[in-house]
PDB file of N, CA and C in Angstrom:
ATOM      1  N   MET A  28      62.238  78.314 189.507  1.00 79.00           N
ATOM      2  CA  MET A  28      61.450  78.167 190.795  1.00 79.00           C
ATOM      3  C   MET A  28      61.592  79.496 191.509  1.00 79.00           C
ATOM      4  N   ILE A  29      60.476  80.014 191.999  1.00 78.00           N
ATOM      5  CA  ILE A  29      60.431  81.227 192.746  1.00 78.00           C
ATOM      6  C   ILE A  29      59.646  80.953 194.060  1.00 78.00           C
ATOM      7  N   PHE A  30      59.880  81.837 195.024  1.00 79.00           N
ATOM      8  CA  PHE A  30      59.045  81.814 196.267  1.00 79.00           C
ATOM      9  C   PHE A  30      58.519  83.235 196.374  1.00 79.00           C
ATOM     10  N   CYS A  31      57.277  83.287 196.529  1.00 77.00           N
ATOM     11  CA  CYS A  31      56.630  84.570 196.629  1.00 77.00           C
ATOM     12  C   CYS A  31      55.461  84.627 197.617  1.00 77.00           C
ATOM     13  N   ILE A  32      54.801  85.718 197.736  1.00 78.00           N
ATOM     14  CA  ILE A  32      53.733  85.710 198.759  1.00 78.00           C
ATOM     15  C   ILE A  32      52.688  84.763 198.540  1.00 78.00           C
ATOM     16  N   TRP A  33      52.558  84.233 197.339  1.00 82.00           N
ATOM     17  CA  TRP A  33      51.443  83.309 196.969  1.00 82.00           C
ATOM     18  C   TRP A  33      51.863  81.847 197.151  1.00 82.00           C
ATOM     19  N   GLY A  34      53.197  81.623 197.376  1.00 84.00           N
ATOM     20  CA  GLY A  34      53.766  80.310 197.598  1.00 84.00           C
ATOM     21  C   GLY A  34      54.924  79.972 196.705  1.00 84.00           C
ATOM     22  N   ARG A  35      55.233  78.760 196.476  1.00 88.00           N
ATOM     23  CA  ARG A  35      56.384  78.284 195.657  1.00 88.00           C
ATOM     24  C   ARG A  35      55.855  77.908 194.258  1.00 88.00           C
ATOM     25  N   PHE A  36      56.432  78.438 193.262  1.00 87.00           N
ATOM     26  CA  PHE A  36      56.010  78.117 191.849  1.00 87.00           C
ATOM     27  C   PHE A  36      57.133  78.040 190.883  1.00 87.00           C
ATOM     28  N   VAL A  37      56.979  77.147 189.860  1.00 89.00           N
ATOM     29  CA  VAL A  37      57.826  77.041 188.740  1.00 89.00           C
ATOM     30  C   VAL A  37      57.378  78.117 187.810  1.00 89.00           C
ATOM     31  N   ILE A  38      58.310  78.880 187.296  1.00 87.00           N
ATOM     32  CA  ILE A  38      58.043  79.900 186.312  1.00 87.00           C
ATOM     33  C   ILE A  38      58.623  79.443 184.942  1.00 87.00           C
ATOM     34  N   HIS A  39      57.830  79.532 183.902  1.00 93.00           N
ATOM     35  CA  HIS A  39      58.285  79.326 182.539  1.00 93.00           C
ATOM     36  C   HIS A  39      58.525  80.741 181.817  1.00 93.00           C
ATOM     37  N   ARG A  40      59.519  80.841 181.010  1.00 92.00           N
ATOM     38  CA  ARG A  40      59.751  82.076 180.315  1.00 92.00           C
ATOM     39  C   ARG A  40      59.866  81.632 178.790  1.00 92.00           C
ATOM     40  N   GLU A  41      59.217  82.454 178.011  1.00 95.00           N
ATOM     41  CA  GLU A  41      59.082  82.286 176.566  1.00 95.00           C
ATOM     42  C   GLU A  41      59.317  83.591 175.852  1.00 95.00           C
ATOM     43  N   LYS A  42      60.305  83.537 174.868  1.00 95.00           N
ATOM     44  CA  LYS A  42      60.386  84.778 174.084  1.00 95.00           C
ATOM     45  C   LYS A  42      59.282  84.859 173.098  1.00 95.00           C
ATOM     46  N   ILE A  43      58.637  86.081 173.026  1.00 94.00           N
ATOM     47  CA  ILE A  43      57.576  86.303 172.092  1.00 94.00           C
ATOM     48  C   ILE A  43      57.906  87.581 171.260  1.00 94.00           C
ATOM     49  N   ASN A  44      57.063  87.857 170.316  1.00 93.00           N
ATOM     50  CA  ASN A  44      57.271  88.989 169.447  1.00 93.00           C
ATOM     51  C   ASN A  44      57.237  90.267 170.370  1.00 93.00           C
ATOM     52  N   GLY A  45      58.350  90.981 170.390  1.00 90.00           N
ATOM     53  CA  GLY A  45      58.414  92.228 171.221  1.00 90.00           C
ATOM     54  C   GLY A  45      58.604  92.057 172.672  1.00 90.00           C
ATOM     55  N   GLY A  46      58.964  90.909 173.084  1.00 90.00           N
ATOM     56  CA  GLY A  46      59.154  90.797 174.530  1.00 90.00           C
ATOM     57  C   GLY A  46      59.235  89.366 175.039  1.00 90.00           C
ATOM     58  N   VAL A  47      58.598  89.055 176.183  1.00 91.00           N
ATOM     59  CA  VAL A  47      58.740  87.862 176.900  1.00 91.00           C
ATOM     60  C   VAL A  47      57.402  87.501 177.573  1.00 91.00           C
ATOM     61  N   ARG A  48      57.043  86.280 177.583  1.00 94.00           N
ATOM     62  CA  ARG A  48      55.875  85.820 178.351  1.00 94.00           C
ATOM     63  C   ARG A  48      56.294  84.930 179.459  1.00 94.00           C
ATOM     64  N   PHE A  49      55.742  85.069 180.618  1.00 91.00           N
ATOM     65  CA  PHE A  49      56.075  84.286 181.780  1.00 91.00           C
ATOM     66  C   PHE A  49      54.650  83.481 182.175  1.00 91.00           C
ATOM     67  N   THR A  50      54.769  82.260 182.587  1.00 92.00           N
ATOM     68  CA  THR A  50      53.626  81.485 183.039  1.00 92.00           C
ATOM     69  C   THR A  50      53.999  80.780 184.283  1.00 92.00           C
ATOM     70  N   MET A  51      52.957  80.581 185.110  1.00 89.00           N
ATOM     71  CA  MET A  51      53.131  79.825 186.298  1.00 89.00           C
ATOM     72  C   MET A  51      52.132  78.644 186.145  1.00 89.00           C
ATOM     73  N   PRO A  52      52.590  77.607 185.528  1.00 90.00           N
ATOM     74  CA  PRO A  52      51.772  76.396 185.191  1.00 90.00           C
ATOM     75  C   PRO A  52      50.962  75.818 186.344  1.00 90.00           C
ATOM     76  N   GLU A  53      51.528  75.763 187.524  1.00 89.00           N
ATOM     77  CA  GLU A  53      50.922  75.227 188.737  1.00 89.00           C
ATOM     78  C   GLU A  53      49.982  76.151 189.503  1.00 89.00           C
ATOM     79  N   CYS A  54      49.903  77.442 188.986  1.00 87.00           N
ATOM     80  CA  CYS A  54      49.136  78.436 189.695  1.00 87.00           C
ATOM     81  C   CYS A  54      47.654  78.190 189.572  1.00 87.00           C
ATOM     82  N   PRO A  55      46.890  78.213 190.670  1.00 86.00           N
ATOM     83  CA  PRO A  55      45.423  77.833 190.655  1.00 86.00           C
ATOM     84  C   PRO A  55      44.705  78.960 189.814  1.00 86.00           C
ATOM     85  N   ASN A  56      45.306  80.137 189.604  1.00 84.00           N
ATOM     86  CA  ASN A  56      44.677  81.128 188.803  1.00 84.00           C
ATOM     87  C   ASN A  56      45.106  81.223 187.343  1.00 84.00           C
ATOM     88  N   ALA A  57      45.933  80.220 186.925  1.00 83.00           N
ATOM     89  CA  ALA A  57      46.451  80.031 185.564  1.00 83.00           C
ATOM     90  C   ALA A  57      47.061  81.410 185.144  1.00 83.00           C
ATOM     91  N   PHE A  58      47.957  82.008 186.008  1.00 86.00           N
ATOM     92  CA  PHE A  58      48.506  83.330 185.874  1.00 86.00           C
ATOM     93  C   PHE A  58      49.656  83.432 184.842  1.00 86.00           C
ATOM     94  N   PRO A  59      49.368  84.062 183.687  1.00 91.00           N
ATOM     95  CA  PRO A  59      50.427  84.456 182.749  1.00 91.00           C
ATOM     96  C   PRO A  59      50.615  85.927 182.753  1.00 91.00           C
ATOM     97  N   TRP A  60      51.811  86.408 182.458  1.00 90.00           N
ATOM     98  CA  TRP A  60      52.023  87.864 182.284  1.00 90.00           C
ATOM     99  C   TRP A  60      53.050  88.030 181.223  1.00 90.00           C
ATOM    100  N   THR A  61      52.966  89.168 180.508  1.00 91.00           N
ATOM    101  CA  THR A  61      53.927  89.515 179.392  1.00 91.00           C
ATOM    102  C   THR A  61      54.583  90.821 179.654  1.00 91.00           C
ATOM    103  N   VAL A  62      55.721  90.999 179.164  1.00 89.00           N
ATOM    104  CA  VAL A  62      56.446  92.306 179.163  1.00 89.00           C
ATOM    105  C   VAL A  62      56.840  92.435 177.721  1.00 89.00           C
ATOM    106  N   THR A  63      56.267  93.524 177.113  1.00 89.00           N
ATOM    107  CA  THR A  63      56.496  93.811 175.687  1.00 89.00           C
ATOM    108  C   THR A  63      56.874  95.260 175.524  1.00 89.00           C
ATOM    109  N   THR A  64      57.381  95.546 174.307  1.00 87.00           N
ATOM    110  CA  THR A  64      57.673  96.990 173.919  1.00 87.00           C
ATOM    111  C   THR A  64      57.644  97.000 172.310  1.00 87.00           C
ATOM    112  N   GLY A  65      57.564  98.277 171.855  1.00 88.00           N
ATOM    113  CA  GLY A  65      57.672  98.408 170.387  1.00 88.00           C
ATOM    114  C   GLY A  65      56.355  98.299 169.664  1.00 88.00           C
ATOM    115  N   PHE A  66      55.240  98.460 170.366  1.00 87.00           N
ATOM    116  CA  PHE A  66      53.889  98.319 169.653  1.00 87.00           C
ATOM    117  C   PHE A  66      53.164  99.617 169.841  1.00 87.00           C
ATOM    118  N   PRO A  67      52.260  99.943 168.788  1.00 85.00           N
ATOM    119  CA  PRO A  67      51.363 101.092 168.885  1.00 85.00           C
ATOM    120  C   PRO A  67      50.484 101.010 170.083  1.00 85.00           C
ATOM    121  N   PRO A  68      50.049 101.987 170.742  1.00 79.00           N
ATOM    122  CA  PRO A  68      50.294 103.347 170.380  1.00 79.00           C
ATOM    123  C   PRO A  68      51.552 103.985 171.024  1.00 79.00           C
ATOM    124  N   ALA A  69      52.293 103.226 171.744  1.00 79.00           N
ATOM    125  CA  ALA A  69      53.426 103.812 172.474  1.00 79.00           C
ATOM    126  C   ALA A  69      54.663 102.900 172.211  1.00 79.00           C
ATOM    127  N   LEU A  70      55.240 103.159 171.019  1.00 86.00           N
ATOM    128  CA  LEU A  70      56.411 102.319 170.624  1.00 86.00           C
ATOM    129  C   LEU A  70      57.595 102.263 171.539  1.00 86.00           C
ATOM    130  N   ASP A  71      57.741 103.332 172.297  1.00 83.00           N
ATOM    131  CA  ASP A  71      58.888 103.422 173.198  1.00 83.00           C
ATOM    132  C   ASP A  71      58.523 103.070 174.657  1.00 83.00           C
ATOM    133  N   LYS A  72      57.398 102.568 174.860  1.00 83.00           N
ATOM    134  CA  LYS A  72      56.993 102.195 176.253  1.00 83.00           C
ATOM    135  C   LYS A  72      56.999 100.722 176.516  1.00 83.00           C
ATOM    136  N   ILE A  73      57.261 100.363 177.704  1.00 83.00           N
ATOM    137  CA  ILE A  73      57.181  98.926 178.103  1.00 83.00           C
ATOM    138  C   ILE A  73      55.840  98.681 178.720  1.00 83.00           C
ATOM    139  N   VAL A  74      55.215  97.506 178.251  1.00 85.00           N
ATOM    140  CA  VAL A  74      53.895  97.170 178.747  1.00 85.00           C
ATOM    141  C   VAL A  74      54.027  95.895 179.505  1.00 85.00           C
ATOM    142  N   VAL A  75      53.503  95.815 180.730  1.00 86.00           N
ATOM    143  CA  VAL A  75      53.403  94.658 181.496  1.00 86.00           C
ATOM    144  C   VAL A  75      51.949  94.326 181.588  1.00 86.00           C
ATOM    145  N   HIS A  76      51.528  93.126 181.131  1.00 87.00           N
ATOM    146  CA  HIS A  76      50.138  92.784 181.128  1.00 87.00           C
ATOM    147  C   HIS A  76      49.965  91.318 181.609  1.00 87.00           C
ATOM    148  N   GLY A  77      48.946  91.192 182.594  1.00 86.00           N
ATOM    149  CA  GLY A  77      48.695  89.882 183.117  1.00 86.00           C
ATOM    150  C   GLY A  77      47.147  89.589 183.107  1.00 86.00           C
ATOM    151  N   THR A  78      46.891  88.313 183.166  1.00 86.00           N
ATOM    152  CA  THR A  78      45.495  87.866 183.130  1.00 86.00           C
ATOM    153  C   THR A  78      45.342  86.762 184.125  1.00 86.00           C
ATOM    154  N   LEU A  79      44.034  86.583 184.578  1.00 84.00           N
ATOM    155  CA  LEU A  79      43.728  85.500 185.520  1.00 84.00           C
ATOM    156  C   LEU A  79      42.521  84.714 184.958  1.00 84.00           C
ATOM    157  N   ASN A  80      42.239  83.583 185.424  1.00 83.00           N
ATOM    158  CA  ASN A  80      41.158  82.793 184.931  1.00 83.00           C
ATOM    159  C   ASN A  80      39.830  82.913 185.735  1.00 83.00           C
ATOM    160  N   ARG A  81      39.724  83.984 186.502  1.00 81.00           N
ATOM    161  CA  ARG A  81      38.537  84.120 187.306  1.00 81.00           C
ATOM    162  C   ARG A  81      38.100  85.675 187.213  1.00 81.00           C
ATOM    163  N   THR A  82      36.892  85.852 187.361  1.00 82.00           N
ATOM    164  CA  THR A  82      36.363  87.284 187.297  1.00 82.00           C
ATOM    165  C   THR A  82      36.219  87.885 188.679  1.00 82.00           C
ATOM    166  N   GLU A  83      36.103  87.090 189.734  1.00 85.00           N
ATOM    167  CA  GLU A  83      36.005  87.659 191.101  1.00 85.00           C
ATOM    168  C   GLU A  83      37.134  87.072 191.906  1.00 85.00           C
ATOM    169  N   HIS A  84      37.704  87.996 192.745  1.00 84.00           N
ATOM    170  CA  HIS A  84      38.797  87.721 193.715  1.00 84.00           C
ATOM    171  C   HIS A  84      38.662  88.349 195.024  1.00 84.00           C
ATOM    172  N   ASP A  85      39.209  87.769 196.042  1.00 86.00           N
ATOM    173  CA  ASP A  85      39.268  88.392 197.320  1.00 86.00           C
ATOM    174  C   ASP A  85      40.006  89.675 197.265  1.00 86.00           C
ATOM    175  N   PRO A  86      39.611  90.743 197.935  1.00 89.00           N
ATOM    176  CA  PRO A  86      40.245  92.008 197.916  1.00 89.00           C
ATOM    177  C   PRO A  86      41.766  91.930 198.271  1.00 89.00           C
ATOM    178  N   ASP A  87      42.171  91.004 199.180  1.00 89.00           N
ATOM    179  CA  ASP A  87      43.544  90.897 199.505  1.00 89.00           C
ATOM    180  C   ASP A  87      44.389  90.386 198.373  1.00 89.00           C
ATOM    181  N   PHE A  88      43.772  89.439 197.618  1.00 85.00           N
ATOM    182  CA  PHE A  88      44.475  88.933 196.449  1.00 85.00           C
ATOM    183  C   PHE A  88      44.678  90.021 195.341  1.00 85.00           C
ATOM    184  N   VAL A  89      43.645  90.753 195.135  1.00 84.00           N
ATOM    185  CA  VAL A  89      43.647  91.887 194.192  1.00 84.00           C
ATOM    186  C   VAL A  89      44.758  92.781 194.545  1.00 84.00           C
ATOM    187  N   GLU A  90      44.845  93.110 195.816  1.00 88.00           N
ATOM    188  CA  GLU A  90      45.961  94.072 196.356  1.00 88.00           C
ATOM    189  C   GLU A  90      47.323  93.380 196.096  1.00 88.00           C
ATOM    190  N   SER A  91      47.448  92.036 196.221  1.00 87.00           N
ATOM    191  CA  SER A  91      48.790  91.430 196.023  1.00 87.00           C
ATOM    192  C   SER A  91      49.130  91.418 194.603  1.00 87.00           C
ATOM    193  N   MET A  92      48.112  91.403 193.676  1.00 85.00           N
ATOM    194  CA  MET A  92      48.313  91.463 192.293  1.00 85.00           C
ATOM    195  C   MET A  92      48.839  92.891 191.859  1.00 85.00           C
ATOM    196  N   GLU A  93      48.141  93.956 192.437  1.00 86.00           N
ATOM    197  CA  GLU A  93      48.676  95.289 192.280  1.00 86.00           C
ATOM    198  C   GLU A  93      50.064  95.452 192.681  1.00 86.00           C
ATOM    199  N   GLU A  94      50.427  94.862 193.837  1.00 86.00           N
ATOM    200  CA  GLU A  94      51.707  94.970 194.318  1.00 86.00           C
ATOM    201  C   GLU A  94      52.700  94.248 193.382  1.00 86.00           C
ATOM    202  N   PHE A  95      52.309  93.079 192.838  1.00 84.00           N
ATOM    203  CA  PHE A  95      53.176  92.362 191.948  1.00 84.00           C
ATOM    204  C   PHE A  95      53.480  93.245 190.750  1.00 84.00           C
ATOM    205  N   PHE A  96      52.503  93.838 190.132  1.00 83.00           N
ATOM    206  CA  PHE A  96      52.699  94.702 188.932  1.00 83.00           C
ATOM    207  C   PHE A  96      53.566  95.959 189.283  1.00 83.00           C
ATOM    208  N   ALA A  97      53.290  96.451 190.539  1.00 84.00           N
ATOM    209  CA  ALA A  97      54.027  97.682 190.882  1.00 84.00           C
ATOM    210  C   ALA A  97      55.551  97.313 191.053  1.00 84.00           C
ATOM    211  N   HIS A  98      55.819  96.083 191.501  1.00 82.00           N
ATOM    212  CA  HIS A  98      57.220  95.669 191.688  1.00 82.00           C
ATOM    213  C   HIS A  98      57.814  95.440 190.279  1.00 82.00           C
ATOM    214  N   TRP A  99      57.123  94.864 189.337  1.00 80.00           N
ATOM    215  CA  TRP A  99      57.731  94.722 187.968  1.00 80.00           C
ATOM    216  C   TRP A  99      57.956  96.057 187.361  1.00 80.00           C
ATOM    217  N   LYS A 100      57.007  97.067 187.587  1.00 80.00           N
ATOM    218  CA  LYS A 100      57.250  98.374 186.999  1.00 80.00           C
ATOM    219  C   LYS A 100      58.506  99.049 187.674  1.00 80.00           C
ATOM    220  N   GLU A 101      58.649  98.864 189.021  1.00 80.00           N
ATOM    221  CA  GLU A 101      59.862  99.421 189.598  1.00 80.00           C
ATOM    222  C   GLU A 101      61.125  98.842 189.134  1.00 80.00           C
ATOM    223  N   GLY A 102      61.075  97.513 189.067  1.00 78.00           N
ATOM    224  CA  GLY A 102      62.250  96.748 188.492  1.00 78.00           C
ATOM    225  C   GLY A 102      62.685  97.209 187.049  1.00 78.00           C
ATOM    226  N   LEU A 103      61.696  97.227 186.252  1.00 78.00           N
ATOM    227  CA  LEU A 103      61.968  97.638 184.833  1.00 78.00           C
ATOM    228  C   LEU A 103      62.470  99.036 184.694  1.00 78.00           C
ATOM    229  N   GLU A 104      61.851  99.933 185.442  1.00 76.00           N
ATOM    230  CA  GLU A 104      62.208 101.343 185.454  1.00 76.00           C
ATOM    231  C   GLU A 104      63.579 101.495 186.010  1.00 76.00           C
ATOM    232  N   SER A 105      64.031 100.691 186.908  1.00 75.00           N
ATOM    233  CA  SER A 105      65.333 100.775 187.501  1.00 75.00           C
ATOM    234  C   SER A 105      66.432 100.486 186.500  1.00 75.00           C
ATOM    235  N   LEU A 106      66.040  99.766 185.384  1.00 72.00           N
ATOM    236  CA  LEU A 106      67.065  99.441 184.385  1.00 72.00           C
ATOM    237  C   LEU A 106      66.883 100.263 183.097  1.00 72.00           C
ATOM    238  N   TRP A 107      65.635 100.614 182.698  1.00 68.00           N
ATOM    239  CA  TRP A 107      65.417 101.078 181.374  1.00 68.00           C
ATOM    240  C   TRP A 107      64.813 102.514 181.267  1.00 68.00           C
ATOM    241  N   THR A 108      65.021 103.274 182.228  1.00 66.00           N
ATOM    242  CA  THR A 108      64.600 104.630 182.128  1.00 66.00           C
ATOM    243  C   THR A 108      65.786 105.555 181.854  1.00 66.00           C
ATOM    244  N   GLU A 109      65.488 106.803 181.482  1.00 67.00           N
ATOM    245  CA  GLU A 109      66.526 107.844 181.154  1.00 67.00           C
ATOM    246  C   GLU A 109      67.414 108.004 182.360  1.00 67.00           C
ATOM    247  N   GLU A 110      66.866 107.906 183.549  1.00 72.00           N
ATOM    248  CA  GLU A 110      67.737 108.055 184.690  1.00 72.00           C
ATOM    249  C   GLU A 110      68.754 106.809 184.881  1.00 72.00           C
ATOM    250  N   ALA A 111      68.277 105.627 184.542  1.00 64.00           N
ATOM    251  CA  ALA A 111      69.106 104.508 184.579  1.00 64.00           C
ATOM    252  C   ALA A 111      70.275 104.590 183.610  1.00 64.00           C
ATOM    253  N   ARG A 112      69.885 105.029 182.377  1.00 69.00           N
ATOM    254  CA  ARG A 112      70.939 105.336 181.308  1.00 69.00           C
ATOM    255  C   ARG A 112      71.980 106.329 181.790  1.00 69.00           C
ATOM    256  N   GLU A 113      71.485 107.348 182.430  1.00 75.00           N
ATOM    257  CA  GLU A 113      72.379 108.458 182.992  1.00 75.00           C
ATOM    258  C   GLU A 113      73.329 107.892 183.942  1.00 75.00           C
ATOM    259  N   ARG A 114      72.892 106.898 184.753  1.00 74.00           N
ATOM    260  CA  ARG A 114      73.720 106.301 185.753  1.00 74.00           C
ATOM    261  C   ARG A 114      74.580 105.120 185.187  1.00 74.00           C
ATOM    262  N   ASN A 115      74.409 104.933 183.867  1.00 74.00           N
ATOM    263  CA  ASN A 115      75.189 103.872 183.118  1.00 74.00           C
ATOM    264  C   ASN A 115      74.897 102.451 183.729  1.00 74.00           C
ATOM    265  N   VAL A 116      73.622 102.179 184.028  1.00 64.00           N
ATOM    266  CA  VAL A 116      73.200 100.869 184.488  1.00 64.00           C
ATOM    267  C   VAL A 116      73.169  99.975 183.252  1.00 64.00           C
ATOM    268  N   PRO A 117      73.907  98.808 183.250  1.00 65.00           N
ATOM    269  CA  PRO A 117      73.874  98.070 182.074  1.00 65.00           C
ATOM    270  C   PRO A 117      72.494  97.307 182.010  1.00 65.00           C
ATOM    271  N   GLU A 118      71.947  97.173 180.704  1.00 60.00           N
ATOM    272  CA  GLU A 118      70.648  96.536 180.406  1.00 60.00           C
ATOM    273  C   GLU A 118      70.638  95.088 180.960  1.00 60.00           C
ATOM    274  N   SER A 119      71.763  94.513 181.115  1.00 59.00           N
ATOM    275  CA  SER A 119      71.747  93.126 181.600  1.00 59.00           C
ATOM    276  C   SER A 119      71.905  92.964 183.075  1.00 59.00           C
ATOM    277  N   ALA A 120      71.820  94.102 183.859  1.00 57.00           N
ATOM    278  CA  ALA A 120      71.920  94.121 185.278  1.00 57.00           C
ATOM    279  C   ALA A 120      70.783  93.305 185.912  1.00 57.00           C
ATOM    280  N   SER A 121      71.070  92.658 186.983  1.00 59.00           N
ATOM    281  CA  SER A 121      69.990  91.956 187.762  1.00 59.00           C
ATOM    282  C   SER A 121      69.184  92.927 188.619  1.00 59.00           C
ATOM    283  N   VAL A 122      67.930  92.660 188.749  1.00 56.00           N
ATOM    284  CA  VAL A 122      67.009  93.337 189.612  1.00 56.00           C
ATOM    285  C   VAL A 122      66.320  92.416 190.463  1.00 56.00           C
ATOM    286  N   ARG A 123      66.246  92.706 191.756  1.00 59.00           N
ATOM    287  CA  ARG A 123      65.577  91.809 192.778  1.00 59.00           C
ATOM    288  C   ARG A 123      64.175  92.411 192.942  1.00 59.00           C
ATOM    289  N   LEU A 124      63.112  91.670 192.586  1.00 58.00           N
ATOM    290  CA  LEU A 124      61.762  92.237 192.857  1.00 58.00           C
ATOM    291  C   LEU A 124      61.433  91.848 194.324  1.00 58.00           C
ATOM    292  N   PRO A 125      60.958  92.879 195.022  1.00 57.00           N
ATOM    293  CA  PRO A 125      60.641  92.663 196.512  1.00 57.00           C
ATOM    294  C   PRO A 125      59.738  91.467 196.820  1.00 57.00           C
ATOM    295  N   MET A 126      58.791  91.182 195.924  1.00 56.00           N
ATOM    296  CA  MET A 126      57.792  90.233 196.217  1.00 56.00           C
ATOM    297  C   MET A 126      58.413  88.745 196.075  1.00 56.00           C
ATOM    298  N   PHE A 127      59.518  88.552 195.347  1.00 55.00           N
ATOM    299  CA  PHE A 127      60.037  87.278 195.107  1.00 55.00           C
ATOM    300  C   PHE A 127      61.345  87.015 195.947  1.00 55.00           C
ATOM    301  N   SER A 128      61.529  85.758 196.232  1.00 51.00           N
ATOM    302  CA  SER A 128      62.876  85.320 196.685  1.00 51.00           C
ATOM    303  C   SER A 128      63.181  83.963 196.077  1.00 51.00           C
ATOM    304  N   GLY A 129      64.400  83.454 196.257  1.00 47.00           N
ATOM    305  CA  GLY A 129      64.775  82.235 195.702  1.00 47.00           C
ATOM    306  C   GLY A 129      65.249  82.230 194.297  1.00 47.00           C
TER     307      GLY A 129
END
């Protein structure tokens, strides 16, 4: 269960080839996102990808989605960049994404 700027949602997490898929089954936009690595063309990069079930959205919602992915990028980079390795940050460390609470 998470609380975010869009409301309260149950999050499902599923291990997939090369990463993990998250879904919000109760989300009106049927929002899933994946975090993967180890695939061409950038085997050493982490890719965060999300989709929605609509082609048109309110500009404020689009902005909140951009913020969502920026927070994921920030959180992942805080753990898995060269700088994090130099600081000896353990890969299992917790990261608090600014958009989420709970």
